[in-house]
């Protein structure tokens, strides 16, 4: 069972360190340039989040919520900006991405930011998790790639905090997967759209 933790509406007034804000702004420019390219098909499932707000919410979570540990996991890491932010604020960050082109851009972000993040190509859904969905057309189910957890030698219940940006209509599914496979006491953060970041804790 997941318990909702209310992130205060004032979180968006949290100051962002100048260097980090500049890195985020630069990364958004990289994303726009990537999406504007005409010589490759668009990756429709990749949409940029409000990374300034994500930082503010992660920072608030670290300051106000007990964590089981320091391991952070980004589901569908894309350009790995959230993973880089997590590493920047002291978490042991991992990112899982199914699209090779996005994974390459994520590795570029990690190198540019000079932070330690383990990025893995594969499926962020644990084996068997697809069975929790009653809709076979959900985008999260469309990645026919290897099990990323086997690659990194960890299971979902080894992570203290998981972040995802679910496609519209997928948030319930991501919650079901987390509730089924995460450790008791672990946290799930969902970016669900502008000014809509949700935080859940799996109850003991």
PDB file of C-alpha atoms in Angstrom:
ATOM      1  CA  UNK A   1       0.000   0.000   0.000  1.00  0.00           C
ATOM      2  CA  UNK A   2       1.275   3.458  -0.899  1.00  0.00           C
ATOM      3  CA  UNK A   3       0.803   6.490   1.320  1.00  0.00           C
ATOM      4  CA  UNK A   4       0.792   9.944  -0.294  1.00  0.00           C
ATOM      5  CA  UNK A   5       3.216  12.518   1.096  1.00  0.00           C
ATOM      6  CA  UNK A   6       2.164  16.083   0.358  1.00  0.00           C
ATOM      7  CA  UNK A   7       4.949  18.229  -1.036  1.00  0.00           C
ATOM      8  CA  UNK A   8       4.281  21.824   0.068  1.00  0.00           C
ATOM      9  CA  UNK A   9       3.203  24.220  -2.661  1.00  0.00           C
ATOM     10  CA  UNK A  10       5.930  26.612  -1.519  1.00  0.00           C
ATOM     11  CA  UNK A  11       8.621  24.161  -2.635  1.00  0.00           C
ATOM     12  CA  UNK A  12       8.966  26.034  -5.932  1.00  0.00           C
ATOM     13  CA  UNK A  13      10.385  29.015  -4.044  1.00  0.00           C
ATOM     14  CA  UNK A  14      13.405  26.996  -2.888  1.00  0.00           C
ATOM     15  CA  UNK A  15      16.592  28.659  -4.166  1.00  0.00           C
ATOM     16  CA  UNK A  16      18.546  26.671  -6.746  1.00  0.00           C
ATOM     17  CA  UNK A  17      22.346  26.966  -6.674  1.00  0.00           C
ATOM     18  CA  UNK A  18      23.471  29.141  -9.566  1.00  0.00           C
ATOM     19  CA  UNK A  19      25.795  26.542 -11.081  1.00  0.00           C
ATOM     20  CA  UNK A  20      23.134  23.822 -10.960  1.00  0.00           C
ATOM     21  CA  UNK A  21      20.500  26.146 -12.449  1.00  0.00           C
ATOM     22  CA  UNK A  22      22.892  26.962 -15.288  1.00  0.00           C
ATOM     23  CA  UNK A  23      23.547  23.271 -15.932  1.00  0.00           C
ATOM     24  CA  UNK A  24      19.822  22.551 -16.075  1.00  0.00           C
ATOM     25  CA  UNK A  25      19.213  25.435 -18.472  1.00  0.00           C
ATOM     26  CA  UNK A  26      22.052  24.239 -20.716  1.00  0.00           C
ATOM     27  CA  UNK A  27      20.690  20.694 -20.663  1.00  0.00           C
ATOM     28  CA  UNK A  28      17.255  21.929 -21.716  1.00  0.00           C
ATOM     29  CA  UNK A  29      18.946  23.557 -24.695  1.00  0.00           C
ATOM     30  CA  UNK A  30      20.546  20.210 -25.572  1.00  0.00           C
ATOM     31  CA  UNK A  31      17.120  18.557 -25.424  1.00  0.00           C
ATOM     32  CA  UNK A  32      15.560  21.170 -27.706  1.00  0.00           C
ATOM     33  CA  UNK A  33      18.380  20.755 -30.226  1.00  0.00           C
ATOM     34  CA  UNK A  34      17.960  16.974 -30.116  1.00  0.00           C
ATOM     35  CA  UNK A  35      14.204  17.195 -30.652  1.00  0.00           C
ATOM     36  CA  UNK A  36      14.563  19.714 -33.501  1.00  0.00           C
ATOM     37  CA  UNK A  37      16.745  17.416 -35.592  1.00  0.00           C
ATOM     38  CA  UNK A  38      15.131  16.426 -38.876  1.00  0.00           C
ATOM     39  CA  UNK A  39      17.479  13.560 -39.761  1.00  0.00           C
ATOM     40  CA  UNK A  40      16.146  11.042 -37.236  1.00  0.00           C
ATOM     41  CA  UNK A  41      12.711   9.838 -36.138  1.00  0.00           C
ATOM     42  CA  UNK A  42      11.277  11.561 -33.085  1.00  0.00           C
ATOM     43  CA  UNK A  43      11.240   9.541 -29.865  1.00  0.00           C
ATOM     44  CA  UNK A  44       7.631  10.218 -29.004  1.00  0.00           C
ATOM     45  CA  UNK A  45       7.775   8.905 -25.451  1.00  0.00           C
ATOM     46  CA  UNK A  46      10.516  11.336 -24.435  1.00  0.00           C
ATOM     47  CA  UNK A  47       9.215  14.575 -22.951  1.00  0.00           C
ATOM     48  CA  UNK A  48      11.342  16.905 -20.843  1.00  0.00           C
ATOM     49  CA  UNK A  49      10.268  17.534 -17.253  1.00  0.00           C
ATOM     50  CA  UNK A  50      10.504  20.763 -15.259  1.00  0.00           C
ATOM     51  CA  UNK A  51      13.958  19.952 -13.930  1.00  0.00           C
ATOM     52  CA  UNK A  52      14.165  23.017 -11.722  1.00  0.00           C
ATOM     53  CA  UNK A  53      11.018  21.865  -9.901  1.00  0.00           C
ATOM     54  CA  UNK A  54      12.280  18.287  -9.745  1.00  0.00           C
ATOM     55  CA  UNK A  55      15.444  19.514  -8.030  1.00  0.00           C
ATOM     56  CA  UNK A  56      13.377  21.505  -5.545  1.00  0.00           C
ATOM     57  CA  UNK A  57      11.193  18.488  -4.774  1.00  0.00           C
ATOM     58  CA  UNK A  58      14.154  16.126  -4.437  1.00  0.00           C
ATOM     59  CA  UNK A  59      15.939  18.603  -2.194  1.00  0.00           C
ATOM     60  CA  UNK A  60      12.818  18.951  -0.009  1.00  0.00           C
ATOM     61  CA  UNK A  61      12.468  15.173   0.180  1.00  0.00           C
ATOM     62  CA  UNK A  62      16.048  14.685   1.308  1.00  0.00           C
ATOM     63  CA  UNK A  63      15.681  17.350   3.970  1.00  0.00           C
ATOM     64  CA  UNK A  64      12.288  16.289   5.312  1.00  0.00           C
ATOM     65  CA  UNK A  65      11.803  12.544   4.739  1.00  0.00           C
ATOM     66  CA  UNK A  66      13.662   9.564   6.196  1.00  0.00           C
ATOM     67  CA  UNK A  67      15.289   7.384   3.549  1.00  0.00           C
ATOM     68  CA  UNK A  68      16.092   3.680   3.634  1.00  0.00           C
ATOM     69  CA  UNK A  69      19.456   4.436   2.087  1.00  0.00           C
ATOM     70  CA  UNK A  70      21.118   6.537  -0.605  1.00  0.00           C
ATOM     71  CA  UNK A  71      20.328   4.556  -3.758  1.00  0.00           C
ATOM     72  CA  UNK A  72      18.282   6.516  -6.307  1.00  0.00           C
ATOM     73  CA  UNK A  73      16.788   5.098  -9.504  1.00  0.00           C
ATOM     74  CA  UNK A  74      15.351   6.956 -12.494  1.00  0.00           C
ATOM     75  CA  UNK A  75      12.883   4.942 -14.600  1.00  0.00           C
ATOM     76  CA  UNK A  76      13.291   5.943 -18.235  1.00  0.00           C
ATOM     77  CA  UNK A  77      16.230   8.257 -17.674  1.00  0.00           C
ATOM     78  CA  UNK A  78      16.297   9.943 -21.091  1.00  0.00           C
ATOM     79  CA  UNK A  79      18.964  12.658 -20.974  1.00  0.00           C
ATOM     80  CA  UNK A  80      19.633  11.576 -17.345  1.00  0.00           C
ATOM     81  CA  UNK A  81      19.201  15.084 -16.010  1.00  0.00           C
ATOM     82  CA  UNK A  82      17.254  13.909 -12.970  1.00  0.00           C
ATOM     83  CA  UNK A  83      19.852  11.222 -12.273  1.00  0.00           C
ATOM     84  CA  UNK A  84      22.557  13.874 -12.542  1.00  0.00           C
ATOM     85  CA  UNK A  85      20.656  16.133 -10.138  1.00  0.00           C
ATOM     86  CA  UNK A  86      20.298  13.234  -7.705  1.00  0.00           C
ATOM     87  CA  UNK A  87      24.032  12.571  -7.845  1.00  0.00           C
ATOM     88  CA  UNK A  88      24.739  16.281  -7.433  1.00  0.00           C
ATOM     89  CA  UNK A  89      22.812  16.351  -4.138  1.00  0.00           C
ATOM     90  CA  UNK A  90      24.543  13.292  -2.748  1.00  0.00           C
ATOM     91  CA  UNK A  91      22.528  10.266  -3.816  1.00  0.00           C
ATOM     92  CA  UNK A  92      23.964   7.088  -5.317  1.00  0.00           C
ATOM     93  CA  UNK A  93      22.218   7.453  -8.658  1.00  0.00           C
ATOM     94  CA  UNK A  94      21.249   4.903 -11.298  1.00  0.00           C
ATOM     95  CA  UNK A  95      19.288   5.439 -14.510  1.00  0.00           C
ATOM     96  CA  UNK A  96      17.574   2.919 -16.778  1.00  0.00           C
ATOM     97  CA  UNK A  97      16.810   3.799 -20.407  1.00  0.00           C
ATOM     98  CA  UNK A  98      15.575   1.617 -23.286  1.00  0.00           C
ATOM     99  CA  UNK A  99      16.379   3.937 -26.209  1.00  0.00           C
ATOM    100  CA  UNK A 100      20.058   3.827 -27.282  1.00  0.00           C
ATOM    101  CA  UNK A 101      20.021   7.393 -28.671  1.00  0.00           C
ATOM    102  CA  UNK A 102      18.701   8.743 -25.377  1.00  0.00           C
ATOM    103  CA  UNK A 103      21.162   6.656 -23.423  1.00  0.00           C
ATOM    104  CA  UNK A 104      23.997   8.193 -25.426  1.00  0.00           C
ATOM    105  CA  UNK A 105      22.706  11.692 -24.624  1.00  0.00           C
ATOM    106  CA  UNK A 106      22.377  10.714 -20.975  1.00  0.00           C
ATOM    107  CA  UNK A 107      26.007   9.639 -20.889  1.00  0.00           C
ATOM    108  CA  UNK A 108      26.935  12.982 -22.409  1.00  0.00           C
ATOM    109  CA  UNK A 109      25.029  14.749 -19.605  1.00  0.00           C
ATOM    110  CA  UNK A 110      26.829  12.728 -16.944  1.00  0.00           C
ATOM    111  CA  UNK A 111      30.197  13.485 -18.499  1.00  0.00           C
ATOM    112  CA  UNK A 112      29.438  17.193 -18.866  1.00  0.00           C
ATOM    113  CA  UNK A 113      28.196  17.493 -15.286  1.00  0.00           C
ATOM    114  CA  UNK A 114      31.110  15.371 -14.014  1.00  0.00           C
ATOM    115  CA  UNK A 115      28.927  13.352 -11.648  1.00  0.00           C
ATOM    116  CA  UNK A 116      28.847   9.641 -10.882  1.00  0.00           C
ATOM    117  CA  UNK A 117      25.743   7.929 -12.269  1.00  0.00           C
ATOM    118  CA  UNK A 118      25.415   4.327 -13.442  1.00  0.00           C
ATOM    119  CA  UNK A 119      23.362   4.308 -16.648  1.00  0.00           C
ATOM    120  CA  UNK A 120      21.997   1.027 -17.978  1.00  0.00           C
ATOM    121  CA  UNK A 121      20.277   0.173 -21.245  1.00  0.00           C
ATOM    122  CA  UNK A 122      17.257  -2.013 -20.572  1.00  0.00           C
ATOM    123  CA  UNK A 123      13.768  -2.330 -19.187  1.00  0.00           C
ATOM    124  CA  UNK A 124      12.975  -0.529 -15.945  1.00  0.00           C
ATOM    125  CA  UNK A 125      10.040  -2.865 -15.279  1.00  0.00           C
ATOM    126  CA  UNK A 126      10.990  -5.800 -13.067  1.00  0.00           C
ATOM    127  CA  UNK A 127      10.356  -9.213 -14.647  1.00  0.00           C
ATOM    128  CA  UNK A 128       6.657 -10.012 -14.432  1.00  0.00           C
ATOM    129  CA  UNK A 129       5.590  -6.419 -13.754  1.00  0.00           C
ATOM    130  CA  UNK A 130       3.798  -6.083 -17.082  1.00  0.00           C
ATOM    131  CA  UNK A 131       1.130  -8.426 -15.761  1.00  0.00           C
ATOM    132  CA  UNK A 132       0.006  -5.698 -13.348  1.00  0.00           C
ATOM    133  CA  UNK A 133      -1.361  -3.639 -16.251  1.00  0.00           C
ATOM    134  CA  UNK A 134      -4.903  -4.049 -17.548  1.00  0.00           C
ATOM    135  CA  UNK A 135      -3.995  -2.044 -20.681  1.00  0.00           C
ATOM    136  CA  UNK A 136      -1.570  -3.794 -23.081  1.00  0.00           C
ATOM    137  CA  UNK A 137      -1.044  -0.527 -24.993  1.00  0.00           C
ATOM    138  CA  UNK A 138       0.715   1.395 -22.214  1.00  0.00           C
ATOM    139  CA  UNK A 139       3.989   2.897 -23.496  1.00  0.00           C
ATOM    140  CA  UNK A 140       5.960   1.359 -20.627  1.00  0.00           C
ATOM    141  CA  UNK A 141       5.102  -2.083 -21.986  1.00  0.00           C
ATOM    142  CA  UNK A 142       6.467  -1.424 -25.469  1.00  0.00           C
ATOM    143  CA  UNK A 143      10.191  -1.847 -24.742  1.00  0.00           C
ATOM    144  CA  UNK A 144      11.422  -5.268 -25.820  1.00  0.00           C
ATOM    145  CA  UNK A 145      14.805  -4.952 -24.162  1.00  0.00           C
ATOM    146  CA  UNK A 146      16.833  -6.789 -21.559  1.00  0.00           C
ATOM    147  CA  UNK A 147      16.165  -6.775 -17.822  1.00  0.00           C
ATOM    148  CA  UNK A 148      18.193  -3.836 -16.516  1.00  0.00           C
ATOM    149  CA  UNK A 149      18.132  -5.075 -12.919  1.00  0.00           C
ATOM    150  CA  UNK A 150      20.078  -8.188 -13.871  1.00  0.00           C
ATOM    151  CA  UNK A 151      22.673  -5.968 -15.547  1.00  0.00           C
ATOM    152  CA  UNK A 152      23.247  -3.808 -12.483  1.00  0.00           C
ATOM    153  CA  UNK A 153      22.951  -6.709 -10.036  1.00  0.00           C
ATOM    154  CA  UNK A 154      20.265  -5.013  -7.973  1.00  0.00           C
ATOM    155  CA  UNK A 155      16.505  -5.402  -7.575  1.00  0.00           C
ATOM    156  CA  UNK A 156      13.915  -2.671  -7.252  1.00  0.00           C
ATOM    157  CA  UNK A 157      13.728  -3.264  -3.496  1.00  0.00           C
ATOM    158  CA  UNK A 158      17.388  -2.236  -3.214  1.00  0.00           C
ATOM    159  CA  UNK A 159      16.508   1.402  -3.974  1.00  0.00           C
ATOM    160  CA  UNK A 160      15.434   4.007  -1.437  1.00  0.00           C
ATOM    161  CA  UNK A 161      13.968   6.505  -3.923  1.00  0.00           C
ATOM    162  CA  UNK A 162      12.599   5.951  -7.427  1.00  0.00           C
ATOM    163  CA  UNK A 163      11.673   8.710  -9.870  1.00  0.00           C
ATOM    164  CA  UNK A 164       9.576   8.462 -13.018  1.00  0.00           C
ATOM    165  CA  UNK A 165       7.770  10.671 -15.511  1.00  0.00           C
ATOM    166  CA  UNK A 166       4.838   8.449 -16.503  1.00  0.00           C
ATOM    167  CA  UNK A 167       3.028   8.928 -19.778  1.00  0.00           C
ATOM    168  CA  UNK A 168      -0.520  10.315 -19.215  1.00  0.00           C
ATOM    169  CA  UNK A 169      -2.656   7.491 -17.866  1.00  0.00           C
ATOM    170  CA  UNK A 170       0.344   5.435 -16.722  1.00  0.00           C
ATOM    171  CA  UNK A 171       0.771   6.887 -13.245  1.00  0.00           C
ATOM    172  CA  UNK A 172      -1.449   4.236 -11.639  1.00  0.00           C
ATOM    173  CA  UNK A 173       0.544   1.482 -13.326  1.00  0.00           C
ATOM    174  CA  UNK A 174       3.853   2.898 -12.102  1.00  0.00           C
ATOM    175  CA  UNK A 175       2.379   3.064  -8.610  1.00  0.00           C
ATOM    176  CA  UNK A 176       1.194  -0.563  -8.837  1.00  0.00           C
ATOM    177  CA  UNK A 177       4.647  -1.722  -9.948  1.00  0.00           C
ATOM    178  CA  UNK A 178       6.373   0.190  -7.175  1.00  0.00           C
ATOM    179  CA  UNK A 179       3.919  -1.095  -4.575  1.00  0.00           C
ATOM    180  CA  UNK A 180       4.487  -4.678  -5.716  1.00  0.00           C
ATOM    181  CA  UNK A 181       8.287  -4.686  -6.002  1.00  0.00           C
ATOM    182  CA  UNK A 182       9.798  -1.882  -3.907  1.00  0.00           C
ATOM    183  CA  UNK A 183      10.987  -2.225  -0.340  1.00  0.00           C
ATOM    184  CA  UNK A 184       8.716  -1.225   2.518  1.00  0.00           C
ATOM    185  CA  UNK A 185       9.504   2.372   3.409  1.00  0.00           C
ATOM    186  CA  UNK A 186      10.890   3.269  -0.031  1.00  0.00           C
ATOM    187  CA  UNK A 187       9.783   6.458  -1.809  1.00  0.00           C
ATOM    188  CA  UNK A 188       8.349   6.960  -5.296  1.00  0.00           C
ATOM    189  CA  UNK A 189       8.387  10.400  -6.922  1.00  0.00           C
ATOM    190  CA  UNK A 190       6.239  10.958 -10.022  1.00  0.00           C
ATOM    191  CA  UNK A 191       6.453  13.996 -12.268  1.00  0.00           C
ATOM    192  CA  UNK A 192       2.928  14.113 -13.691  1.00  0.00           C
ATOM    193  CA  UNK A 193       3.015  17.463 -15.486  1.00  0.00           C
ATOM    194  CA  UNK A 194       3.512  21.174 -14.807  1.00  0.00           C
ATOM    195  CA  UNK A 195       3.417  21.912 -11.062  1.00  0.00           C
ATOM    196  CA  UNK A 196       2.366  18.305 -10.386  1.00  0.00           C
ATOM    197  CA  UNK A 197       5.006  16.281  -8.555  1.00  0.00           C
ATOM    198  CA  UNK A 198       3.683  13.472  -6.382  1.00  0.00           C
ATOM    199  CA  UNK A 199       5.507  11.635  -3.640  1.00  0.00           C
ATOM    200  CA  UNK A 200       4.519   8.246  -2.237  1.00  0.00           C
ATOM    201  CA  UNK A 201       5.912   5.984   0.460  1.00  0.00           C
ATOM    202  CA  UNK A 202       5.370   2.254   0.471  1.00  0.00           C
ATOM    203  CA  UNK A 203       3.853   1.410   3.830  1.00  0.00           C
ATOM    204  CA  UNK A 204       5.376  -1.261   6.033  1.00  0.00           C
TER     205      UNK A 204
END
